Amino acid sequence: MAKKPATTEPSPQPAKSTDSVPFCQALANHLTYSVGKDHYTATPRDWFFALAHTTRDQMTARWMETMRRYYEADAKRIYYMSMEFLIGRTLTNSLMNMGHYDECLKMAAEAGLDLEQARAMEPDAALGNGGLGRLAACFLDSMATLGLPSYGYGIRYEYGMFNQRIENGWQVEHPDSWLRYGNPWEFPRPEVLYPVKFYGRLVEYTSEAGSLRHHWVDTEDVMAMAYDTPIPGYGGKSVNNMRLWAAKSSRDFDLKYFNEGNYIKAVEDKNESENLSKVLYPDDTTAMGRELRLKQQYFFVSASLQDMLYRFNKFHKNFDELPDKVAMQLNDTHPSIAIPELMRILLDLNHLDWDRAWDIVTRTFSYTNHTLMPEALETWPVSLLEKTLPRHLQIIYEINHLFLNDVRHQNPGDTELLKRISIIDEDNGRRIRMAHLAIVGSHQVNGVAQIHTELMRQTIFADFDRFYPGKIINITNGITPRRWLNQANPGLAGLITEHIGDGWITHLDQLSKLNKFATDKAFQGKFLRVKQANKESLAKVIEEKLGIKINPASLFDVQIKRMHEYKRQLLNLFHVVTLYNRIRANPGENRVPRTVIFSGKAAPGYARAKLIIKLINDVADIVNHDPVIGDQLKVVYIPNYDVTTAAEIIPAADLSEQISTAGTEASGTGNMKLALNGALTIGTLDGANIEIRDEVGTDNIFIFGLNTAEVAEITSKGYNPWDYYHGNQELRQVLDMIGSGYFSPDEPERFRPVIDSLTAGGDQYLLLADYTDYIACQEKIDALYRNPAEWARKAILNVAGMGKFSSDRTIREYAENIWGVKSVLRPEV
Ligand code: 26V
C-alpha cells in the first residue's frame, strides 16, 4: 500500500485504536474495580459505567498529550463561551471517534453482553434548549476533529432541559436529574476554584501617579469549581476540553455565620449560593430578565476569564499579546458581560489605561447572533446591574459614552440615530441592550445563514452595519456528520462508504461523488431499503413507547423542533386536518398513506405553545381512532424530544418540515440533519433552507409560500387574514372545526383562542396567507411519492448535495475569518 503523504488535515481513514491493553480486559477490570460488580450481579447500568470508564481511559492519555502539544506550540486558543452545550449521549460517540467501536461490538457479541441495553442507560446530557446549544456541541466535535486548540466554557447545570411527559395530551415538565447516578465522563477539579463577586460597593481612590482607581468591595462571593470533560475528535488525534463550572459556597460565607454562631443560617446561605448552577433556563423565546439568570451569566464568564488569564499569564507577561493568543467567541449575547469584565480586569486589577485595554478587548472578542426575534434579544434593567454588578455598569456607561461620541462625530446632529444605536435603551425603563454591547465590543459579528445575516444588516443592526462596515459577516451553520450520519444512521453510512469510501466522514463534500448513483437502479433500491429498515425501527419504537401502530409503508412526514408559533407547527396540523376531511369526504380514493410525526418541547411559561401541543394530541386522538381513516393517516406526537430521540427519528424521515414564516428562522440545523439522512424538504425560503436549495437544486426541494420581501410587503400593506379565511373553503372548514371543538368535544371552546389569534388577532406569522400554497405543495409531494425511483433519485441528490453543511466547514470559516487560529495536529506516527 502506498504511504500516505504527511498532511495537516485530519486523516479520512476510519478511526483505528492504537492502544495496547485489550478493550475487554480493561472493561472487565473496570467492572470489578470501578463499579464493584461481577458478571453475575452487573445490571445494564453497571455495564454502561464500566464501558464509559474504559472509553474514558482511552481518551485521557490522548487528552493530556493534546494539551501538552498546545502548550509546546504556544498556540492561539479559542474559547467558545456558551451558556448551553447540548451534548446528548457520549458512549457511542467516544467509542467511534477513538476507534474502539468495532472492537467493542465484537467483544460484546463474544461475551453475550447486550450493548444496546447498556447504551440505553446513559442519560442524555441536555445542557441546552435547542438549536444554539446543539450547535455548540457540533462545534466542539469539529474543533477537536480539526485539531484546533479550543476549549468549551459553560455551566455544569445540575438539572438540564426538563423532561417532558404528555399527560392527557398536555405537556407536563419534570426535573431532569441527569447526574443522579453520577457522570462517568467528567473529571471534578476541586483545586480549580475561582471566586466570583456579586453586589458590594465601589470605592474610588487616586493612585500615587495621580490616576483614578476603582475598588469593588464588600462583595458576596461564590466559588466556581471546574469539571472537565474530554471531547475526542474523530480519529482520536486530538482530544479537547469542555470545562463547565459548578457553584460552591465560599469559605468566607460560611465563616461569617459560624463565627456568629448561626449554624443554620450558614448552611441555608451555602445552599443559596450553590443554587447558581442548579438549573438551565428552559425558555428560549422570551428574555425575561431574571436576576438569577444574569448571575449565572456573570458566574461562568468571570470564572472562565480568570481561568483563561491564568493560562495566558503562565507564558505571557504582556497583555498586548492577548489578542494574538486568545480568541473568545460569544455564543449569542448570553456571555457578553465578558466584555466589561475583561475591561475591569485590565483597568482595575492590572492598571492598564482605557485605550490600551479597549484595543485588547475588541481584538479578542467576537459575537454570534442566533435570532432576530425581538422578544429573544436580551436587555437587562440598569437597576439590576447597578445592584448586582455595579462596576460593570460604570464600565458599560463609559464604553457607551465613548462609542456615542464616535457616532456623533461621524453623524453630527442625528439624535435619533444616537437613541437607536445606544447601548442603553432609555425608553423602556432604562435597560442595557446586550446585543449592542456585544457588537461594540467585538471585532467581528456573525449571522448563521446568508439570509439571516442579510436581514441583520438591513434591519435590527442596520445602523451598526453603516457605522462599522465589514464587521457583520456570515458564517452558515453546519452539523457534525459523525453524530448525525455515521452514528445515527449506520445503514446509510455503510451504503455510502461501500460506494465512495469513508472519506466523507471528515470531508463531507465527498458526498458529491454520490451524484452519479442517483439514477442507478441498484443503488436506488439499496437506498430505499435502508430507509425502509429505518422506518420499521422507528415504527417499533413508537409502538413500544406510545402504543400507536403506524404503517411503515406510509410517507413519514416529520416536524421536530422546539414548539414556537413562528415555526408554524399549526400550519402542518392544518394540512393534517385537511387530509382528514378529504379522506372522510371520499374514503375510497387511492391516496398516499401518511404518518405525520411531531416532536418538540414548549417553554414552560409559553401557554400558547403548550396549547398547540394539546391540539396536536387531540387531533391525533380523533384521527387515529377514526375507522374511516384507517391506515391512510396517522398523527404521532413523540414526547420528550432530545438528542437521542432526534437520532432515532431523523434516519426514518421521508419528508422534513421546515415551514417557518420567511424571515423568522435564523438558520435551522434540523433541516440539515434531515436532508443529510435522505429526507426531502418542504420549506419556505427561510434560514438555511435557501442554501440547501442552492446546493441540492430547485427541482429536489419543495419550496412554497411567501418570501421575505413578500412578507414585508403584505404586512406593510395591511394583511387581512379574513380574506384568506373567506377565500378558501377547505381552510375555513379546518379553522371552524378546531375553533368550535370538533377535536375537543369535552371542552369545545378549548382551541377558540388559537383560531381567534389567526383571524381576529391578525395572524402574526401568516399561516392563512401560506396555507393554499402549502397544501398544493403537499399534493406534489404525494404525487412524487407514488414514484419510488424518482423519489429515491431526488433523495440521493439531497444527500449528495449536503457537503457544505458539515460543521467542519463552518469551523474552518470561523478559524480563518474570525479567530485567526491554525490547526495543531499530532505529527503522523
Ligand atoms: C434565548 C434565551 C432568551 C433568554 C432566556 C434563555 C434563552 C436561551 C436561549 C436563547 C437563544 C435562542 C436562540 C436560538 O436557539 N436560536 C437558534 O440558533 C440556531 C443555531 O444558530 C439556529 O439554527 C436557529 O434557527 C435559531 O432559532
PDB file of N, CA and C in Angstrom, residues 738-780:
ATOM      1  N   ILE A 738     -61.667  23.285  14.323  1.00  0.00           N
ATOM      2  CA  ILE A 738     -60.804  23.405  15.508  1.00  0.00           C
ATOM      3  C   ILE A 738     -61.406  24.401  16.494  1.00  0.00           C
ATOM      4  N   GLY A 739     -61.887  25.529  15.953  1.00  0.00           N
ATOM      5  CA  GLY A 739     -62.401  26.606  16.803  1.00  0.00           C
ATOM      6  C   GLY A 739     -63.669  26.225  17.540  1.00  0.00           C
ATOM      7  N   SER A 740     -64.456  25.332  16.939  1.00  0.00           N
ATOM      8  CA  SER A 740     -65.755  25.037  17.563  1.00  0.00           C
ATOM      9  C   SER A 740     -65.738  23.726  18.342  1.00  0.00           C
ATOM     10  N   GLY A 741     -64.580  23.098  18.462  1.00  0.00           N
ATOM     11  CA  GLY A 741     -64.490  21.965  19.387  1.00  0.00           C
ATOM     12  C   GLY A 741     -64.656  20.592  18.760  1.00  0.00           C
ATOM     13  N   TYR A 742     -64.517  20.486  17.458  1.00  0.00           N
ATOM     14  CA  TYR A 742     -64.613  19.161  16.823  1.00  0.00           C
ATOM     15  C   TYR A 742     -63.594  18.204  17.443  1.00  0.00           C
ATOM     16  N   PHE A 743     -62.407  18.702  17.743  1.00  0.00           N
ATOM     17  CA  PHE A 743     -61.347  17.840  18.290  1.00  0.00           C
ATOM     18  C   PHE A 743     -61.278  17.907  19.816  1.00  0.00           C
ATOM     19  N   SER A 744     -62.158  18.691  20.410  1.00  0.00           N
ATOM     20  CA  SER A 744     -62.158  18.826  21.875  1.00  0.00           C
ATOM     21  C   SER A 744     -63.592  18.828  22.385  1.00  0.00           C
ATOM     22  N   PRO A 745     -64.348  17.749  22.102  1.00  0.00           N
ATOM     23  CA  PRO A 745     -65.760  17.743  22.495  1.00  0.00           C
ATOM     24  C   PRO A 745     -65.961  17.891  24.001  1.00  0.00           C
ATOM     25  N   ASP A 746     -64.946  17.489  24.779  1.00  0.00           N
ATOM     26  CA  ASP A 746     -65.061  17.645  26.235  1.00  0.00           C
ATOM     27  C   ASP A 746     -64.980  19.109  26.659  1.00  0.00           C
ATOM     28  N   GLU A 747     -64.421  19.947  25.819  1.00  0.00           N
ATOM     29  CA  GLU A 747     -64.297  21.381  26.125  1.00  0.00           C
ATOM     30  C   GLU A 747     -64.264  22.134  24.791  1.00  0.00           C
ATOM     31  N   PRO A 748     -65.423  22.352  24.206  1.00  0.00           N
ATOM     32  CA  PRO A 748     -65.473  22.863  22.826  1.00  0.00           C
ATOM     33  C   PRO A 748     -64.748  24.196  22.621  1.00  0.00           C
ATOM     34  N   GLU A 749     -64.633  24.991  23.658  1.00  0.00           N
ATOM     35  CA  GLU A 749     -64.012  26.315  23.492  1.00  0.00           C
ATOM     36  C   GLU A 749     -62.487  26.288  23.662  1.00  0.00           C
ATOM     37  N   ARG A 750     -61.926  25.076  23.927  1.00  0.00           N
ATOM     38  CA  ARG A 750     -60.511  24.995  24.296  1.00  0.00           C
ATOM     39  C   ARG A 750     -59.597  25.685  23.289  1.00  0.00           C
ATOM     40  N   PHE A 751     -59.866  25.472  22.002  1.00  0.00           N
ATOM     41  CA  PHE A 751     -58.928  25.986  20.993  1.00  0.00           C
ATOM     42  C   PHE A 751     -59.426  27.252  20.305  1.00  0.00           C
ATOM     43  N   ARG A 752     -60.516  27.800  20.827  1.00  0.00           N
ATOM     44  CA  ARG A 752     -61.040  29.050  20.254  1.00  0.00           C
ATOM     45  C   ARG A 752     -59.974  30.147  20.244  1.00  0.00           C
ATOM     46  N   PRO A 753     -59.207  30.326  21.335  1.00  0.00           N
ATOM     47  CA  PRO A 753     -58.200  31.406  21.320  1.00  0.00           C
ATOM     48  C   PRO A 753     -57.129  31.208  20.252  1.00  0.00           C
ATOM     49  N   VAL A 754     -56.813  29.966  19.962  1.00  0.00           N
ATOM     50  CA  VAL A 754     -55.803  29.706  18.924  1.00  0.00           C
ATOM     51  C   VAL A 754     -56.321  30.215  17.580  1.00  0.00           C
ATOM     52  N   ILE A 755     -57.560  29.890  17.277  1.00  0.00           N
ATOM     53  CA  ILE A 755     -58.136  30.289  15.990  1.00  0.00           C
ATOM     54  C   ILE A 755     -58.374  31.799  15.961  1.00  0.00           C
ATOM     55  N   ASP A 756     -58.867  32.343  17.073  1.00  0.00           N
ATOM     56  CA  ASP A 756     -59.093  33.794  17.120  1.00  0.00           C
ATOM     57  C   ASP A 756     -57.816  34.588  16.874  1.00  0.00           C
ATOM     58  N   SER A 757     -56.697  34.070  17.365  1.00  0.00           N
ATOM     59  CA  SER A 757     -55.449  34.819  17.173  1.00  0.00           C
ATOM     60  C   SER A 757     -55.062  34.867  15.691  1.00  0.00           C
ATOM     61  N   LEU A 758     -55.574  33.906  14.921  1.00  0.00           N
ATOM     62  CA  LEU A 758     -55.265  33.892  13.493  1.00  0.00           C
ATOM     63  C   LEU A 758     -56.232  34.755  12.689  1.00  0.00           C
ATOM     64  N   THR A 759     -57.476  34.811  13.121  1.00  0.00           N
ATOM     65  CA  THR A 759     -58.465  35.574  12.349  1.00  0.00           C
ATOM     66  C   THR A 759     -58.538  36.994  12.907  1.00  0.00           C
ATOM     67  N   ALA A 760     -59.267  37.152  14.003  1.00  0.00           N
ATOM     68  CA  ALA A 760     -59.406  38.490  14.594  1.00  0.00           C
ATOM     69  C   ALA A 760     -58.059  39.035  15.070  1.00  0.00           C
ATOM     70  N   GLY A 761     -57.174  38.143  15.494  1.00  0.00           N
ATOM     71  CA  GLY A 761     -55.902  38.575  16.112  1.00  0.00           C
ATOM     72  C   GLY A 761     -54.833  38.976  15.121  1.00  0.00           C
ATOM     73  N   GLY A 762     -55.068  38.795  13.837  1.00  0.00           N
ATOM     74  CA  GLY A 762     -54.127  39.321  12.847  1.00  0.00           C
ATOM     75  C   GLY A 762     -53.118  38.324  12.298  1.00  0.00           C
ATOM     76  N   ASP A 763     -53.049  37.101  12.848  1.00  0.00           N
ATOM     77  CA  ASP A 763     -52.200  36.043  12.270  1.00  0.00           C
ATOM     78  C   ASP A 763     -50.773  36.520  12.038  1.00  0.00           C
ATOM     79  N   GLN A 764     -50.080  36.808  13.123  1.00  0.00           N
ATOM     80  CA  GLN A 764     -48.731  37.390  13.055  1.00  0.00           C
ATOM     81  C   GLN A 764     -47.802  36.629  12.124  1.00  0.00           C
ATOM     82  N   TYR A 765     -47.907  35.307  12.090  1.00  0.00           N
ATOM     83  CA  TYR A 765     -46.956  34.513  11.301  1.00  0.00           C
ATOM     84  C   TYR A 765     -47.521  34.044   9.959  1.00  0.00           C
ATOM     85  N   LEU A 766     -48.619  34.643   9.547  1.00  0.00           N
ATOM     86  CA  LEU A 766     -49.117  34.499   8.172  1.00  0.00           C
ATOM     87  C   LEU A 766     -49.421  33.050   7.768  1.00  0.00           C
ATOM     88  N   LEU A 767     -49.998  32.293   8.685  1.00  0.00           N
ATOM     89  CA  LEU A 767     -50.349  30.903   8.359  1.00  0.00           C
ATOM     90  C   LEU A 767     -51.416  30.861   7.267  1.00  0.00           C
ATOM     91  N   LEU A 768     -52.388  31.758   7.398  1.00  0.00           N
ATOM     92  CA  LEU A 768     -53.502  31.721   6.449  1.00  0.00           C
ATOM     93  C   LEU A 768     -53.028  32.104   5.053  1.00  0.00           C
ATOM     94  N   ALA A 769     -52.110  33.064   5.006  1.00  0.00           N
ATOM     95  CA  ALA A 769     -51.601  33.516   3.705  1.00  0.00           C
ATOM     96  C   ALA A 769     -50.838  32.400   2.988  1.00  0.00           C
ATOM     97  N   ASP A 770     -50.176  31.536   3.755  1.00  0.00           N
ATOM     98  CA  ASP A 770     -49.352  30.485   3.137  1.00  0.00           C
ATOM     99  C   ASP A 770     -50.080  29.152   2.966  1.00  0.00           C
ATOM    100  N   TYR A 771     -51.296  29.053   3.537  1.00  0.00           N
ATOM    101  CA  TYR A 771     -51.982  27.750   3.573  1.00  0.00           C
ATOM    102  C   TYR A 771     -52.183  27.145   2.174  1.00  0.00           C
ATOM    103  N   THR A 772     -52.737  27.899   1.253  1.00  0.00           N
ATOM    104  CA  THR A 772     -53.120  27.334  -0.047  1.00  0.00           C
ATOM    105  C   THR A 772     -51.902  26.780  -0.780  1.00  0.00           C
ATOM    106  N   ASP A 773     -50.846  27.544  -0.778  1.00  0.00           N
ATOM    107  CA  ASP A 773     -49.629  27.110  -1.465  1.00  0.00           C
ATOM    108  C   ASP A 773     -49.016  25.881  -0.768  1.00  0.00           C
ATOM    109  N   TYR A 774     -49.121  25.879   0.544  1.00  0.00           N
ATOM    110  CA  TYR A 774     -48.579  24.752   1.321  1.00  0.00           C
ATOM    111  C   TYR A 774     -49.320  23.455   0.952  1.00  0.00           C
ATOM    112  N   ILE A 775     -50.632  23.533   0.892  1.00  0.00           N
ATOM    113  CA  ILE A 775     -51.431  22.340   0.575  1.00  0.00           C
ATOM    114  C   ILE A 775     -51.115  21.867  -0.847  1.00  0.00           C
ATOM    115  N   ALA A 776     -50.990  22.818  -1.754  1.00  0.00           N
ATOM    116  CA  ALA A 776     -50.693  22.455  -3.149  1.00  0.00           C
ATOM    117  C   ALA A 776     -49.328  21.765  -3.225  1.00  0.00           C
ATOM    118  N   CYS A 777     -48.398  22.266  -2.440  1.00  0.00           N
ATOM    119  CA  CYS A 777     -47.052  21.700  -2.417  1.00  0.00           C
ATOM    120  C   CYS A 777     -47.084  20.272  -1.855  1.00  0.00           C
ATOM    121  N   GLN A 778     -47.881  20.065  -0.839  1.00  0.00           N
ATOM    122  CA  GLN A 778     -48.020  18.719  -0.259  1.00  0.00           C
ATOM    123  C   GLN A 778     -48.611  17.751  -1.289  1.00  0.00           C
ATOM    124  N   GLU A 779     -49.472  18.251  -2.140  1.00  0.00           N
ATOM    125  CA  GLU A 779     -50.044  17.375  -3.176  1.00  0.00           C
ATOM    126  C   GLU A 779     -48.958  16.922  -4.152  1.00  0.00           C
ATOM    127  N   LYS A 780     -48.065  17.834  -4.474  1.00  0.00           N
ATOM    128  CA  LYS A 780     -46.955  17.464  -5.364  1.00  0.00           C
ATOM    129  C   LYS A 780     -46.095  16.383  -4.718  1.00  0.00           C
TER     130      LYS A 780
END
